[in-house]
Amino acid sequence: MNTASDRPHEPCHSTPRPLDAAPSVSPEQARREQDLVDRVVASFDNTGSPRLRQLMQALVQHLHTYVREVRLTEQEWSTAVGFLTECGHITDDRRQEFVLLSDVLGVSMQTIAVNNEAIGDATASTVFGPFFVDGSPRIETGGDLTFGAKGQPCRVQGTVRDLTGRPVPGARLEVWEADEDGLYDVQYRDERVAARAHLFTGDDGRYSFWGLTPTPYPIPHDGPVGRLLEAAGRSPIRASHLHFMVSAPGLRTLVTHIFVDGCDYLDRDSVFGVEDSLVKDFVQHSAQEPPPDGHDLAGRSWASVDFDIVLAPAE
């Protein structure tokens, strides 16, 4: 029978071997492998930053454990290096393939979970995504952030409070979303700024604005991450959502979405970003029903959603 070292390379589409069924190795082979791990870990012993030392030594141990557990072939490692190289080549100031990779592996969401511990009724955090842009235009309460982006108008309103229930005046809300074609403004090449803005809560902690009713859309899947999803039989589609980043002095900055109740992709969001508490009822209204603030809808139907936000205290 072939050993792990002399078996032919298996094609990438072959059925994976269960991890607990990895072939055993001789005591001498195991000693040599462990000796290498120990030497690489020790090479970081003199790292000046204790935190960097911890990060690098743990990374080395986990990476080597993975290589040894799956008996990684040289061809597979070369393929992985090529994949990461492609991620770098396709990344530019408008597209971040490494963020996409982190997202589809669930690493982004896990990092968020680790760094945003659940506290009381604080609103859940979720993935940041690759399409936030600094310097968004400011709108006033009740303003329109669409700036001509295509989609059904949607009135969004709510109150920002702290854990004690007190309203938070002057909280800054950054809001951004895709248009009905599933594209963010930065994915167009005409330098438009649309479907993104920031605003502030009033003295009573309330906010409201006009945006678009979110629709499902695919993450960019014309690159290496898209090919990975295709090979894995996974969809690139994100559940319908609207991005928020909310900040206020003395309180933990919140990065979150709200999702459309009834969306077909809630249970298979490509970046694992859906939290049950963030799924909201987007109420549909006919064109004949006037909005509460007299906003000009040009004879279109519209939607509305309430989203009350609770901020945790800053650490």
Tab-separated table of C-alpha atoms in Angstrom:
chain	number	residue	atom	x	y	z
A	1	MET	CA	0.000	0.000	0.000
A	2	ASN	CA	1.276	3.490	-0.805
A	3	THR	CA	2.343	5.689	2.045
A	4	ALA	CA	1.368	9.337	2.408
A	5	SER	CA	4.662	10.367	0.833
A	6	ASP	CA	4.515	8.221	-2.323
A	7	ARG	CA	0.803	8.088	-3.173
A	8	PRO	CA	-0.101	9.927	-6.415
A	9	HIS	CA	-1.583	13.408	-6.051
A	10	GLU	CA	-5.346	13.285	-5.734
A	11	PRO	CA	-7.392	15.655	-7.910
A	12	CYS	CA	-8.894	18.640	-6.132
A	13	HIS	CA	-12.446	17.381	-6.737
A	14	SER	CA	-11.879	14.037	-5.037
A	15	THR	CA	-13.903	13.125	-1.976
A	16	PRO	CA	-12.064	14.507	1.057
A	17	ARG	CA	-10.761	12.069	3.622
A	18	PRO	CA	-12.331	12.478	7.095
A	19	LEU	CA	-9.837	14.209	9.354
A	20	ASP	CA	-10.013	11.460	11.953
A	21	ALA	CA	-9.066	8.935	9.260
A	22	ALA	CA	-5.694	10.513	8.407
A	23	PRO	CA	-3.055	7.808	7.887
A	24	SER	CA	-0.785	7.045	10.804
A	25	VAL	CA	2.925	7.740	10.481
A	26	SER	CA	5.872	5.975	12.035
A	27	PRO	CA	7.187	7.203	15.395
A	28	GLU	CA	10.350	8.454	13.667
A	29	GLN	CA	8.337	10.408	11.069
A	30	ALA	CA	6.164	11.931	13.803
A	31	ARG	CA	9.280	12.908	15.759
A	32	ARG	CA	10.819	14.642	12.744
A	33	GLU	CA	7.617	16.553	12.017
A	34	GLN	CA	7.204	17.656	15.618
A	35	ASP	CA	10.863	18.675	15.794
A	36	LEU	CA	10.289	21.041	12.866
A	37	VAL	CA	7.242	22.553	14.573
A	38	ASP	CA	9.220	23.108	17.764
A	39	ARG	CA	12.109	24.764	15.923
A	40	VAL	CA	9.866	27.142	13.975
A	41	VAL	CA	7.912	28.073	17.112
A	42	ALA	CA	11.157	28.705	18.991
A	43	SER	CA	12.388	30.991	16.219
A	44	PHE	CA	9.874	33.569	17.431
A	45	ASP	CA	10.929	33.374	21.107
A	46	ASN	CA	12.835	36.654	20.933
A	47	THR	CA	10.058	38.654	19.262
A	48	GLY	CA	9.975	42.033	20.985
A	49	SER	CA	6.187	42.340	21.143
A	50	PRO	CA	4.624	39.709	23.424
A	51	ARG	CA	1.398	39.896	21.434
A	52	LEU	CA	3.160	39.409	18.093
A	53	ARG	CA	5.060	36.470	19.603
A	54	GLN	CA	1.795	34.897	20.741
A	55	LEU	CA	0.140	35.446	17.361
A	56	MET	CA	3.019	34.019	15.329
A	57	GLN	CA	3.705	31.006	17.524
A	58	ALA	CA	0.042	30.042	17.639
A	59	LEU	CA	-0.228	30.537	13.881
A	60	VAL	CA	2.761	28.284	13.255
A	61	GLN	CA	1.375	25.542	15.489
A	62	HIS	CA	-2.076	25.608	13.878
A	63	LEU	CA	-0.709	25.728	10.322
A	64	HIS	CA	1.652	22.835	10.928
A	65	THR	CA	-1.122	20.849	12.612
A	66	TYR	CA	-3.276	21.371	9.514
A	67	VAL	CA	-0.499	20.301	7.139
A	68	ARG	CA	0.211	17.181	9.189
A	69	GLU	CA	-3.429	16.301	9.772
A	70	VAL	CA	-4.486	16.373	6.113
A	71	ARG	CA	-1.043	15.206	4.872
A	72	LEU	CA	-0.896	18.172	2.504
A	73	THR	CA	0.754	17.378	-0.818
A	74	GLU	CA	3.327	19.626	-2.455
A	75	GLN	CA	0.996	20.089	-5.425
A	76	GLU	CA	-1.824	21.179	-3.125
A	77	TRP	CA	0.443	23.657	-1.354
A	78	SER	CA	1.591	25.059	-4.700
A	79	THR	CA	-2.046	25.438	-5.747
A	80	ALA	CA	-2.810	27.291	-2.512
A	81	VAL	CA	0.111	29.677	-3.036
A	82	GLY	CA	-1.077	30.322	-6.585
A	83	PHE	CA	-4.589	30.992	-5.305
A	84	LEU	CA	-3.353	33.557	-2.778
A	85	THR	CA	-1.180	35.162	-5.457
A	86	GLU	CA	-4.257	35.560	-7.663
A	87	CYS	CA	-6.120	37.144	-4.747
A	88	GLY	CA	-3.335	39.705	-4.528
A	89	HIS	CA	-3.289	40.411	-8.252
A	90	ILE	CA	-7.039	41.075	-8.459
A	91	THR	CA	-7.094	43.317	-5.380
A	92	ASP	CA	-7.037	47.061	-6.020
A	93	ASP	CA	-8.427	50.248	-4.472
A	94	ARG	CA	-11.967	49.187	-5.404
A	95	ARG	CA	-11.864	45.455	-4.738
A	96	GLN	CA	-10.432	43.514	-1.788
A	97	GLU	CA	-10.288	39.821	-2.618
A	98	PHE	CA	-8.698	38.937	0.720
A	99	VAL	CA	-11.685	40.427	2.558
A	100	LEU	CA	-13.944	38.281	0.379
A	101	LEU	CA	-11.855	35.212	1.193
A	102	SER	CA	-12.044	35.971	4.907
A	103	ASP	CA	-15.790	36.473	4.586
A	104	VAL	CA	-16.592	33.226	2.753
A	105	LEU	CA	-14.448	31.209	5.170
A	106	GLY	CA	-16.387	32.659	8.098
A	107	VAL	CA	-13.220	34.183	9.546
A	108	SER	CA	-14.583	37.723	9.342
A	109	MET	CA	-17.722	36.745	11.222
A	110	GLN	CA	-15.769	34.741	13.810
A	111	THR	CA	-13.411	37.673	14.429
A	112	ILE	CA	-16.419	39.917	14.928
A	113	ALA	CA	-17.944	37.448	17.375
A	114	VAL	CA	-14.704	37.279	19.378
A	115	ASN	CA	-14.344	41.065	19.526
A	116	ASN	CA	-17.968	41.988	20.174
A	117	GLU	CA	-19.037	39.948	23.150
A	118	ALA	CA	-22.785	39.733	23.610
A	119	ILE	CA	-23.831	42.116	26.373
A	120	GLY	CA	-27.440	42.389	27.495
A	121	ASP	CA	-29.695	43.652	24.736
A	122	ALA	CA	-26.911	45.271	22.702
A	123	THR	CA	-27.548	45.029	18.963
A	124	ALA	CA	-25.650	42.167	17.330
A	125	SER	CA	-22.635	42.909	15.159
A	126	THR	CA	-21.994	41.385	11.773
A	127	VAL	CA	-19.515	41.588	8.904
A	128	PHE	CA	-18.127	44.915	7.709
A	129	GLY	CA	-17.884	43.932	4.067
A	130	PRO	CA	-15.507	45.322	1.436
A	131	PHE	CA	-17.573	48.289	0.223
A	132	PHE	CA	-17.428	50.852	3.043
A	133	VAL	CA	-15.948	54.182	1.953
A	134	ASP	CA	-14.806	57.058	4.155
A	135	GLY	CA	-16.078	60.539	3.442
A	136	SER	CA	-19.721	59.762	2.690
A	137	PRO	CA	-22.049	62.765	2.263
A	138	ARG	CA	-24.054	63.962	5.241
A	139	ILE	CA	-27.841	63.998	5.160
A	140	GLU	CA	-30.225	65.435	7.714
A	141	THR	CA	-32.894	63.475	9.568
A	142	GLY	CA	-35.470	62.296	7.042
A	143	GLY	CA	-33.030	62.829	4.166
A	144	ASP	CA	-32.502	60.645	1.110
A	145	LEU	CA	-29.235	58.740	0.784
A	146	THR	CA	-30.008	57.107	-2.563
A	147	PHE	CA	-28.698	59.991	-4.706
A	148	GLY	CA	-30.320	58.485	-7.783
A	149	ALA	CA	-29.489	54.820	-7.143
A	150	LYS	CA	-32.056	52.428	-8.614
A	151	GLY	CA	-34.471	50.552	-6.376
A	152	GLN	CA	-37.681	50.726	-4.391
A	153	PRO	CA	-37.708	53.620	-1.907
A	154	CYS	CA	-37.599	52.515	1.727
A	155	ARG	CA	-38.103	54.625	4.828
A	156	VAL	CA	-35.888	53.498	7.715
A	157	GLN	CA	-36.390	54.810	11.238
A	158	GLY	CA	-35.543	54.005	14.811
A	159	THR	CA	-33.913	55.110	18.032
A	160	VAL	CA	-30.356	54.660	19.276
A	161	ARG	CA	-30.156	53.843	23.006
A	162	ASP	CA	-27.587	52.587	25.482
A	163	LEU	CA	-28.001	49.478	27.623
A	164	THR	CA	-29.871	51.425	30.302
A	165	GLY	CA	-32.484	52.454	27.745
A	166	ARG	CA	-31.418	56.081	27.589
A	167	PRO	CA	-31.526	57.696	24.119
A	168	VAL	CA	-28.138	58.545	22.616
A	169	PRO	CA	-28.194	62.024	21.058
A	170	GLY	CA	-25.692	62.875	18.371
A	171	ALA	CA	-24.832	59.265	17.506
A	172	ARG	CA	-23.298	59.010	14.050
A	173	LEU	CA	-24.857	56.513	11.648
A	174	GLU	CA	-22.974	55.521	8.505
A	175	VAL	CA	-25.311	53.735	6.106
A	176	TRP	CA	-24.510	52.075	2.769
A	177	GLU	CA	-26.121	49.523	0.479
A	178	ALA	CA	-26.270	48.064	-3.022
A	179	ASP	CA	-28.739	49.198	-5.668
A	180	GLU	CA	-31.409	46.942	-7.162
A	181	ASP	CA	-28.846	45.590	-9.632
A	182	GLY	CA	-26.764	44.336	-6.714
A	183	LEU	CA	-23.963	46.865	-7.194
A	184	TYR	CA	-22.441	49.389	-4.793
A	185	ASP	CA	-21.474	52.798	-6.107
A	186	VAL	CA	-17.751	51.955	-5.959
A	187	GLN	CA	-18.323	49.055	-8.361
A	188	TYR	CA	-19.248	51.521	-11.095
A	189	ARG	CA	-16.480	53.294	-12.980
A	190	ASP	CA	-18.050	56.749	-13.160
A	191	GLU	CA	-17.042	57.954	-9.656
A	192	ARG	CA	-20.662	58.192	-8.526
A	193	VAL	CA	-21.548	58.431	-4.827
A	194	ALA	CA	-24.927	56.824	-4.256
A	195	ALA	CA	-26.810	54.699	-1.723
A	196	ARG	CA	-24.465	55.786	1.073
A	197	ALA	CA	-24.458	58.674	3.547
A	198	HIS	CA	-24.104	59.532	7.212
A	199	LEU	CA	-26.455	61.259	9.609
A	200	PHE	CA	-26.802	61.955	13.325
A	201	THR	CA	-29.493	61.140	15.847
A	202	GLY	CA	-31.521	63.962	17.340
A	203	ASP	CA	-31.697	64.974	20.996
A	204	ASP	CA	-34.233	62.170	21.519
A	205	GLY	CA	-31.903	59.566	19.955
A	206	ARG	CA	-34.174	59.141	16.950
A	207	TYR	CA	-33.145	58.908	13.324
A	208	SER	CA	-34.861	58.401	9.977
A	209	PHE	CA	-33.824	58.397	6.346
A	210	TRP	CA	-34.844	57.219	2.897
A	211	GLY	CA	-32.848	54.425	1.307
A	212	LEU	CA	-33.617	51.442	-0.910
A	213	THR	CA	-35.376	48.195	-0.099
A	214	PRO	CA	-32.459	45.701	-0.037
A	215	THR	CA	-32.341	42.887	-2.585
A	216	PRO	CA	-30.111	39.777	-2.767
A	217	TYR	CA	-26.916	40.074	-4.792
A	218	PRO	CA	-23.775	38.036	-5.447
A	219	ILE	CA	-20.447	38.958	-3.949
A	220	PRO	CA	-17.841	39.458	-6.702
A	221	HIS	CA	-17.314	35.920	-7.977
A	222	ASP	CA	-15.342	36.411	-11.176
A	223	GLY	CA	-12.040	35.830	-9.400
A	224	PRO	CA	-10.296	33.171	-7.304
A	225	VAL	CA	-12.790	33.341	-4.428
A	226	GLY	CA	-15.643	32.824	-6.878
A	227	ARG	CA	-13.924	29.755	-8.294
A	228	LEU	CA	-13.476	28.410	-4.773
A	229	LEU	CA	-17.203	28.790	-4.105
A	230	GLU	CA	-18.048	27.090	-7.393
A	231	ALA	CA	-15.737	24.180	-6.615
A	232	ALA	CA	-17.376	23.845	-3.201
A	233	GLY	CA	-20.894	23.935	-4.639
A	234	ARG	CA	-21.677	27.109	-2.691
A	235	SER	CA	-23.715	30.108	-3.797
A	236	PRO	CA	-22.086	33.561	-3.905
A	237	ILE	CA	-25.390	35.254	-3.042
A	238	ARG	CA	-25.701	37.503	-0.024
A	239	ALA	CA	-29.026	37.789	1.776
A	240	SER	CA	-30.786	41.145	1.269
A	241	HIS	CA	-29.301	43.640	3.713
A	242	LEU	CA	-28.590	47.254	4.619
A	243	HIS	CA	-25.282	48.230	6.282
A	244	PHE	CA	-24.936	50.357	9.425
A	245	MET	CA	-21.984	51.607	11.412
A	246	VAL	CA	-23.049	53.458	14.557
A	247	SER	CA	-20.722	55.327	16.901
A	248	ALA	CA	-21.033	57.618	19.906
A	249	PRO	CA	-18.604	58.758	22.636
A	250	GLY	CA	-18.255	56.278	25.491
A	251	LEU	CA	-20.043	53.502	23.593
A	252	ARG	CA	-18.793	50.604	21.515
A	253	THR	CA	-18.891	51.246	17.785
A	254	LEU	CA	-21.414	48.930	16.171
A	255	VAL	CA	-21.002	47.463	12.685
A	256	THR	CA	-24.124	45.618	11.641
A	257	HIS	CA	-26.770	44.985	8.969
A	258	ILE	CA	-30.491	44.557	8.921
A	259	PHE	CA	-31.878	41.754	6.763
A	260	VAL	CA	-35.208	41.431	4.972
A	261	ASP	CA	-37.568	38.935	6.573
A	262	GLY	CA	-38.629	36.383	3.971
A	263	CYS	CA	-35.474	36.642	1.864
A	264	ASP	CA	-34.668	33.270	0.295
A	265	TYR	CA	-30.997	33.482	1.306
A	266	LEU	CA	-31.264	34.070	5.050
A	267	ASP	CA	-30.151	30.513	5.809
A	268	ARG	CA	-27.346	30.451	3.204
A	269	ASP	CA	-25.820	33.896	3.219
A	270	SER	CA	-22.461	33.514	1.484
A	271	VAL	CA	-20.523	35.261	4.282
A	272	PHE	CA	-22.447	33.841	7.285
A	273	GLY	CA	-23.531	37.334	8.361
A	274	VAL	CA	-27.177	36.716	9.283
A	275	GLU	CA	-28.214	36.942	12.937
A	276	ASP	CA	-31.857	36.216	13.796
A	277	SER	CA	-32.149	39.440	15.791
A	278	LEU	CA	-31.189	41.454	12.716
A	279	VAL	CA	-33.954	40.081	10.480
A	280	LYS	CA	-36.588	42.810	10.175
A	281	ASP	CA	-40.040	43.200	8.662
A	282	PHE	CA	-39.880	45.488	5.645
A	283	VAL	CA	-43.521	46.540	5.302
A	284	GLN	CA	-44.733	47.121	1.745
A	285	HIS	CA	-46.869	50.154	0.865
A	286	SER	CA	-48.690	50.895	-2.362
A	287	ALA	CA	-48.029	53.996	-4.440
A	288	GLN	CA	-51.401	55.315	-3.302
A	289	GLU	CA	-50.364	55.302	0.374
A	290	PRO	CA	-48.623	58.580	1.194
A	291	PRO	CA	-45.455	58.359	3.317
A	292	PRO	CA	-45.621	59.925	6.801
A	293	ASP	CA	-43.160	62.718	5.992
A	294	GLY	CA	-44.526	63.757	2.600
A	295	HIS	CA	-41.457	62.507	0.720
A	296	ASP	CA	-41.910	62.684	-3.068
A	297	LEU	CA	-41.950	59.103	-4.357
A	298	ALA	CA	-42.803	59.972	-7.959
A	299	GLY	CA	-45.771	57.606	-7.913
A	300	ARG	CA	-43.782	54.550	-6.802
A	301	SER	CA	-44.573	51.909	-4.220
A	302	TRP	CA	-42.376	51.986	-1.131
A	303	ALA	CA	-41.388	50.057	1.975
A	304	SER	CA	-40.736	50.924	5.600
A	305	VAL	CA	-38.779	49.318	8.415
A	306	ASP	CA	-38.152	50.083	12.084
A	307	PHE	CA	-34.710	49.390	13.499
A	308	ASP	CA	-33.985	50.335	17.099
A	309	ILE	CA	-30.295	50.159	17.982
A	310	VAL	CA	-28.761	49.435	21.400
A	311	LEU	CA	-25.070	50.273	21.881
A	312	ALA	CA	-22.864	48.515	24.390
A	313	PRO	CA	-20.484	50.519	26.600
A	314	ALA	CA	-16.966	51.045	25.323
A	315	GLU	CA	-14.373	48.759	26.868
